[in-house]
Structures are given as structure tokens and as C-alpha cells.
């Protein structure tokens, strides 16, 4: 079937009131960016509360659907066949052709939904419904009308041309990226943090990211893995500005001077401090982590409270109540799982204590951190000064 247009349906809730145009413009902007990933010439426009993609050249259907399926804010994508109106007989023939081609030998039930957006059109919608329904019944003997619960909803919309569509491909939902500020994702090579970034971006938040690496304890391949994960997440969020921070000397100092069972928690506190510093410098309004209660020692309620204590920005933890299996399901859906499970080392796993504290005491942790007083400011400064910024597209 030759579709010349895609009609985009979006969440009604987000577009009510004065913000409607902000939402629509952001959605269109994101759609245009996404369509650059597909071969062809496309025009994105809005008219009468709808957003459309017009295909002005040859294109690959699957590529277009794949690109649009990654744009947050889209609830459904409807491939449209556009026909020109000459007279009603020709329209009936076009509609019948559409049904025959889309549903060959079908025995499905259907209902025609005619709409006249162009009120100058001479035939009323109720009349169109019955005339077109009759034409389909005559031409497709296996099909039946069911006005209450039809299997096929055949839309015929009269605009400057006539739009015929009946299929809806599910979009990702959510809100267009950019309608809700920006946040800094702490992105590791694991399964959780890419999913966390995806989930917050789905609510319209633009994402920057920071990765802490510890060469030579962590390899270039481990860093590349994080870049690859960012690339996959960026298919949904748009370009991600990834900050790569060399964390080695800070980790070594903690390792040397602090009690080993407190390593992870102190390390996490420095990660959060540094992430927040970069976040504030880059107009991010919050931090995002892939933490989930109880998953590991550093993610008990006690540990989360102690980690959180160093931050003044809100820390978004969208996976907080998820089980591992639920997180894995999302990571498979968004295409990060395969990369996440590659077996490269992470700085958290290298400097790990045999028996990490699960109920850290804030006062004790602060006292341990005092042992770093003579060196930590300079080490943090160097880490920030040597921030490697990669624009991941
Ligand atoms: P993930 O699967 O996201 O790595 P995890 O289950 O391994 O999470 P932790 O290692 O405790 O959990 O890390 C908790 C969170 O801290 C991560 O989800 C991530 O947001 C952040 N984080 C951990 N290590 C790093 C790192 N090297 N660089 C950036 N962020 C990190
Ligand atoms: Mg990890």
C-alpha cells in the first residue's frame, strides 16, 4: 500500500490549555530530528489540531515507523492513503480499493468513521458513513458492519484531500523531549542507568550524562560501551552531551584513606557531588540515577539517604520500585540490554569491599571523609578540569 502521509496522534492530556503549541512545536521538532534517521524527504506540519508527516519522495516504510516510534509524545502513528475528490462514485471506489488492498479476503467487522473537516464538502458525514459502508459490503462479501465494537475502524476524513486510514501503530507515549527542562544522568555501563535515562526523557526531560571511569583499572572498551549505550538512548532522547570524568585518583585516595567497608558509599557521594557540579554548570535541574531500593548494599534506604545527603538538586530515581526483571524488560525493549551485559569492568566493581556497609551512619561517613581533607578538593578540581565532553548522536 502506498501511504503518502502519516497522521500522528498524541496524548490529549498534555495539550490542553495555553501550552498546546509548546507541546506541538516540540513534538514536531523531535519528529523532524528523528526522521533524519530515515532515507527520504519528509515534511512535518500541523493543521487543525493534528500533526502530519508528508512523504515527498520514495521512502522505506519500516524506517519511518521505526524513527517515529522513538519520538516521545506520539501515542499512535496512522499510515494514511490520500486521494483527491472528484465525485462520490470515485471516492467509493477509492475506499473499496483501500479496504481490498489492506484487508484482502477479510471476514472482519468494520465501521466507517467519516469526518468533514472541510465543511464545504457536499455530502454529510452520516450519509458518507452509510454510502461508503454499503459500497464496502457490496465489494467485500465476507465483511460485516458492527457499529459498537468493530474490528476495523475505517476513517475517511475530508480535508483539502481525502484521508483514508484504519491502522494505528503504537507510539512510545510520554511527552516530547525538551518540554520539561534538562537533567544529568549518571550513566554507567550497567543495565539500570540507560533505562533510568530513557524513563525520565519520556516525561519530556532533555538528558545530559556523566560517566566516571577509572583508567587503567577500567578499559577503553568499558568507556566505549558507555558511549554505545548513550548512542542507543540518544535515539529516543536526541543528542546526549556525555561528560567522561577520570575518577581514578579520587578512588585511589578513598581506597587508601577510608575504611574499606565504606568505600562504595563514599565513592557514590563523590560521584554525586561531581555530577551535581557539572549539572549546575549545564543548566540541569536534577540528577538521574538507576538506583532501585535494595538491589545492592549501596541502594538500601540507609545508603540512599547517605548518598542523597550531598545533593541539593532533586535526584530522580525512576527505577526505585522496579524489580530487576522489570528493568531488564525495558532495557530489551529500548535496545540497550545486549550492550549492557557485555562483560567489561566498571569502576564500582573494581574497588569493591568484601563486606560493604548496608546501614551506613552519616556521622561516621562524614568522619571518614575528613581523612581526605588534605587532597580531595584538588583531586575533584583536576577531575572537573579534565572532563572529556562527547556529543553522542
Ligand atoms: P547500573 O546498572 O546502572 O550500573 P547498578 O545496579 O550497577 O546500576 P550501582 O553500581 O550501585 O548500581 O550504581 C547505581 C547508580 O549509580 C547507577 O545506576 C548509575 O546511575 C550510577 N553509577 C554507578 N557507577 C557509575 C559510573 N561509573 N559512572 C556514572 N554513573 C554511575
Ligand atoms: Mg553499575
PDB file of N, CA and C in Angstrom, residues 30-69:
ATOM      1  N   UNK A  30      11.089  17.298  17.383  1.00  0.00           N
ATOM      2  CA  UNK A  30      11.645  15.963  17.655  1.00  0.00           C
ATOM      3  C   UNK A  30      11.368  15.006  16.494  1.00  0.00           C
ATOM      4  N   UNK A  31      10.204  15.142  15.884  1.00  0.00           N
ATOM      5  CA  UNK A  31       9.879  14.270  14.750  1.00  0.00           C
ATOM      6  C   UNK A  31      10.815  14.551  13.575  1.00  0.00           C
ATOM      7  N   UNK A  32      11.070  15.846  13.329  1.00  0.00           N
ATOM      8  CA  UNK A  32      11.969  16.195  12.222  1.00  0.00           C
ATOM      9  C   UNK A  32      13.355  15.604  12.455  1.00  0.00           C
ATOM     10  N   UNK A  33      13.838  15.727  13.691  1.00  0.00           N
ATOM     11  CA  UNK A  33      15.158  15.170  14.010  1.00  0.00           C
ATOM     12  C   UNK A  33      15.156  13.651  13.814  1.00  0.00           C
ATOM     13  N   UNK A  34      14.108  13.012  14.292  1.00  0.00           N
ATOM     14  CA  UNK A  34      14.041  11.549  14.203  1.00  0.00           C
ATOM     15  C   UNK A  34      13.994  11.107  12.742  1.00  0.00           C
ATOM     16  N   UNK A  35      13.274  11.860  11.922  1.00  0.00           N
ATOM     17  CA  UNK A  35      13.114  11.448  10.520  1.00  0.00           C
ATOM     18  C   UNK A  35      14.413  11.591   9.725  1.00  0.00           C
ATOM     19  N   UNK A  36      15.368  12.340  10.279  1.00  0.00           N
ATOM     20  CA  UNK A  36      16.674  12.398   9.614  1.00  0.00           C
ATOM     21  C   UNK A  36      17.336  11.028   9.601  1.00  0.00           C
ATOM     22  N   UNK A  37      16.896  10.152  10.514  1.00  0.00           N
ATOM     23  CA  UNK A  37      17.451   8.793  10.554  1.00  0.00           C
ATOM     24  C   UNK A  37      16.855   7.915   9.461  1.00  0.00           C
ATOM     25  N   UNK A  38      15.860   8.433   8.739  1.00  0.00           N
ATOM     26  CA  UNK A  38      15.236   7.641   7.668  1.00  0.00           C
ATOM     27  C   UNK A  38      15.548   8.294   6.322  1.00  0.00           C
ATOM     28  N   UNK A  39      15.746   7.449   5.317  1.00  0.00           N
ATOM     29  CA  UNK A  39      16.027   7.918   3.956  1.00  0.00           C
ATOM     30  C   UNK A  39      14.762   8.565   3.389  1.00  0.00           C
ATOM     31  N   UNK A  40      14.899   9.737   2.765  1.00  0.00           N
ATOM     32  CA  UNK A  40      13.728  10.326   2.103  1.00  0.00           C
ATOM     33  C   UNK A  40      13.505  11.767   2.494  1.00  0.00           C
ATOM     34  N   UNK A  41      12.536  12.398   1.806  1.00  0.00           N
ATOM     35  CA  UNK A  41      12.236  13.810   2.027  1.00  0.00           C
ATOM     36  C   UNK A  41      10.866  13.905   2.699  1.00  0.00           C
ATOM     37  N   UNK A  42      10.838  14.432   3.906  1.00  0.00           N
ATOM     38  CA  UNK A  42       9.592  14.460   4.680  1.00  0.00           C
ATOM     39  C   UNK A  42       9.264  15.888   5.118  1.00  0.00           C
ATOM     40  N   UNK A  43       7.977  16.187   5.129  1.00  0.00           N
ATOM     41  CA  UNK A  43       7.549  17.486   5.664  1.00  0.00           C
ATOM     42  C   UNK A  43       6.656  17.235   6.865  1.00  0.00           C
ATOM     43  N   UNK A  44       6.994  17.889   7.974  1.00  0.00           N
ATOM     44  CA  UNK A  44       6.188  17.735   9.190  1.00  0.00           C
ATOM     45  C   UNK A  44       5.378  19.017   9.370  1.00  0.00           C
ATOM     46  N   UNK A  45       4.089  18.882   9.565  1.00  0.00           N
ATOM     47  CA  UNK A  45       3.267  20.089   9.696  1.00  0.00           C
ATOM     48  C   UNK A  45       2.118  19.836  10.663  1.00  0.00           C
ATOM     49  N   UNK A  46       1.472  20.926  11.071  1.00  0.00           N
ATOM     50  CA  UNK A  46       0.272  20.729  11.886  1.00  0.00           C
ATOM     51  C   UNK A  46      -0.893  21.483  11.256  1.00  0.00           C
ATOM     52  N   UNK A  47      -2.047  20.912  11.410  1.00  0.00           N
ATOM     53  CA  UNK A  47      -3.258  21.548  10.909  1.00  0.00           C
ATOM     54  C   UNK A  47      -4.426  21.044  11.731  1.00  0.00           C
ATOM     55  N   UNK A  48      -5.258  21.974  12.153  1.00  0.00           N
ATOM     56  CA  UNK A  48      -6.474  21.639  12.899  1.00  0.00           C
ATOM     57  C   UNK A  48      -6.237  20.627  14.020  1.00  0.00           C
ATOM     58  N   UNK A  49      -5.231  20.922  14.818  1.00  0.00           N
ATOM     59  CA  UNK A  49      -5.006  20.078  15.989  1.00  0.00           C
ATOM     60  C   UNK A  49      -4.434  18.708  15.686  1.00  0.00           C
ATOM     61  N   UNK A  50      -3.865  18.556  14.524  1.00  0.00           N
ATOM     62  CA  UNK A  50      -3.248  17.281  14.171  1.00  0.00           C
ATOM     63  C   UNK A  50      -1.837  17.542  13.666  1.00  0.00           C
ATOM     64  N   UNK A  51      -0.973  16.573  13.849  1.00  0.00           N
ATOM     65  CA  UNK A  51       0.369  16.676  13.270  1.00  0.00           C
ATOM     66  C   UNK A  51       0.507  15.610  12.193  1.00  0.00           C
ATOM     67  N   UNK A  52       1.102  16.023  11.089  1.00  0.00           N
ATOM     68  CA  UNK A  52       1.233  15.117   9.934  1.00  0.00           C
ATOM     69  C   UNK A  52       2.672  15.015   9.479  1.00  0.00           C
ATOM     70  N   UNK A  53       2.979  13.874   8.882  1.00  0.00           N
ATOM     71  CA  UNK A  53       4.227  13.744   8.126  1.00  0.00           C
ATOM     72  C   UNK A  53       3.831  13.483   6.684  1.00  0.00           C
ATOM     73  N   UNK A  54       4.244  14.375   5.795  1.00  0.00           N
ATOM     74  CA  UNK A  54       4.017  14.127   4.368  1.00  0.00           C
ATOM     75  C   UNK A  54       5.293  13.600   3.760  1.00  0.00           C
ATOM     76  N   UNK A  55       5.168  12.534   2.986  1.00  0.00           N
ATOM     77  CA  UNK A  55       6.339  11.912   2.368  1.00  0.00           C
ATOM     78  C   UNK A  55       6.452  12.447   0.947  1.00  0.00           C
ATOM     79  N   UNK A  56       7.500  13.240   0.723  1.00  0.00           N
ATOM     80  CA  UNK A  56       7.643  13.903  -0.582  1.00  0.00           C
ATOM     81  C   UNK A  56       8.567  13.174  -1.531  1.00  0.00           C
ATOM     82  N   UNK A  57       8.976  11.970  -1.154  1.00  0.00           N
ATOM     83  CA  UNK A  57       9.861  11.207  -2.038  1.00  0.00           C
ATOM     84  C   UNK A  57       9.660   9.734  -1.719  1.00  0.00           C
ATOM     85  N   UNK A  58      10.405   8.903  -2.410  1.00  0.00           N
ATOM     86  CA  UNK A  58      10.403   7.484  -2.043  1.00  0.00           C
ATOM     87  C   UNK A  58      10.908   7.358  -0.605  1.00  0.00           C
ATOM     88  N   UNK A  59      10.423   6.390   0.121  1.00  0.00           N
ATOM     89  CA  UNK A  59      10.908   6.193   1.481  1.00  0.00           C
ATOM     90  C   UNK A  59      10.718   4.735   1.867  1.00  0.00           C
ATOM     91  N   UNK A  60      11.374   4.363   2.940  1.00  0.00           N
ATOM     92  CA  UNK A  60      11.239   2.997   3.440  1.00  0.00           C
ATOM     93  C   UNK A  60      10.252   3.019   4.617  1.00  0.00           C
ATOM     94  N   UNK A  61       9.152   2.344   4.440  1.00  0.00           N
ATOM     95  CA  UNK A  61       8.073   2.366   5.430  1.00  0.00           C
ATOM     96  C   UNK A  61       8.585   1.967   6.819  1.00  0.00           C
ATOM     97  N   UNK A  62       9.317   0.854   6.897  1.00  0.00           N
ATOM     98  CA  UNK A  62       9.764   0.368   8.211  1.00  0.00           C
ATOM     99  C   UNK A  62      10.685   1.362   8.904  1.00  0.00           C
ATOM    100  N   UNK A  63      11.520   2.014   8.088  1.00  0.00           N
ATOM    101  CA  UNK A  63      12.447   3.004   8.654  1.00  0.00           C
ATOM    102  C   UNK A  63      11.690   4.179   9.258  1.00  0.00           C
ATOM    103  N   UNK A  64      10.659   4.636   8.547  1.00  0.00           N
ATOM    104  CA  UNK A  64       9.881   5.779   9.036  1.00  0.00           C
ATOM    105  C   UNK A  64       9.148   5.403  10.318  1.00  0.00           C
ATOM    106  N   UNK A  65       8.549   4.234  10.321  1.00  0.00           N
ATOM    107  CA  UNK A  65       7.829   3.797  11.521  1.00  0.00           C
ATOM    108  C   UNK A  65       8.807   3.654  12.692  1.00  0.00           C
ATOM    109  N   UNK A  66       9.978   3.075  12.413  1.00  0.00           N
ATOM    110  CA  UNK A  66      10.968   2.902  13.490  1.00  0.00           C
ATOM    111  C   UNK A  66      11.376   4.256  14.048  1.00  0.00           C
ATOM    112  N   UNK A  67      11.619   5.227  13.161  1.00  0.00           N
ATOM    113  CA  UNK A  67      12.054   6.555  13.619  1.00  0.00           C
ATOM    114  C   UNK A  67      10.956   7.216  14.450  1.00  0.00           C
ATOM    115  N   UNK A  68       9.733   7.181  13.967  1.00  0.00           N
ATOM    116  CA  UNK A  68       8.644   7.856  14.691  1.00  0.00           C
ATOM    117  C   UNK A  68       8.287   7.125  15.990  1.00  0.00           C
ATOM    118  N   UNK A  69       8.528   5.824  16.010  1.00  0.00           N
ATOM    119  CA  UNK A  69       8.210   5.049  17.216  1.00  0.00           C
ATOM    120  C   UNK A  69       9.125   5.392  18.385  1.00  0.00           C
TER     121      UNK A  69
END
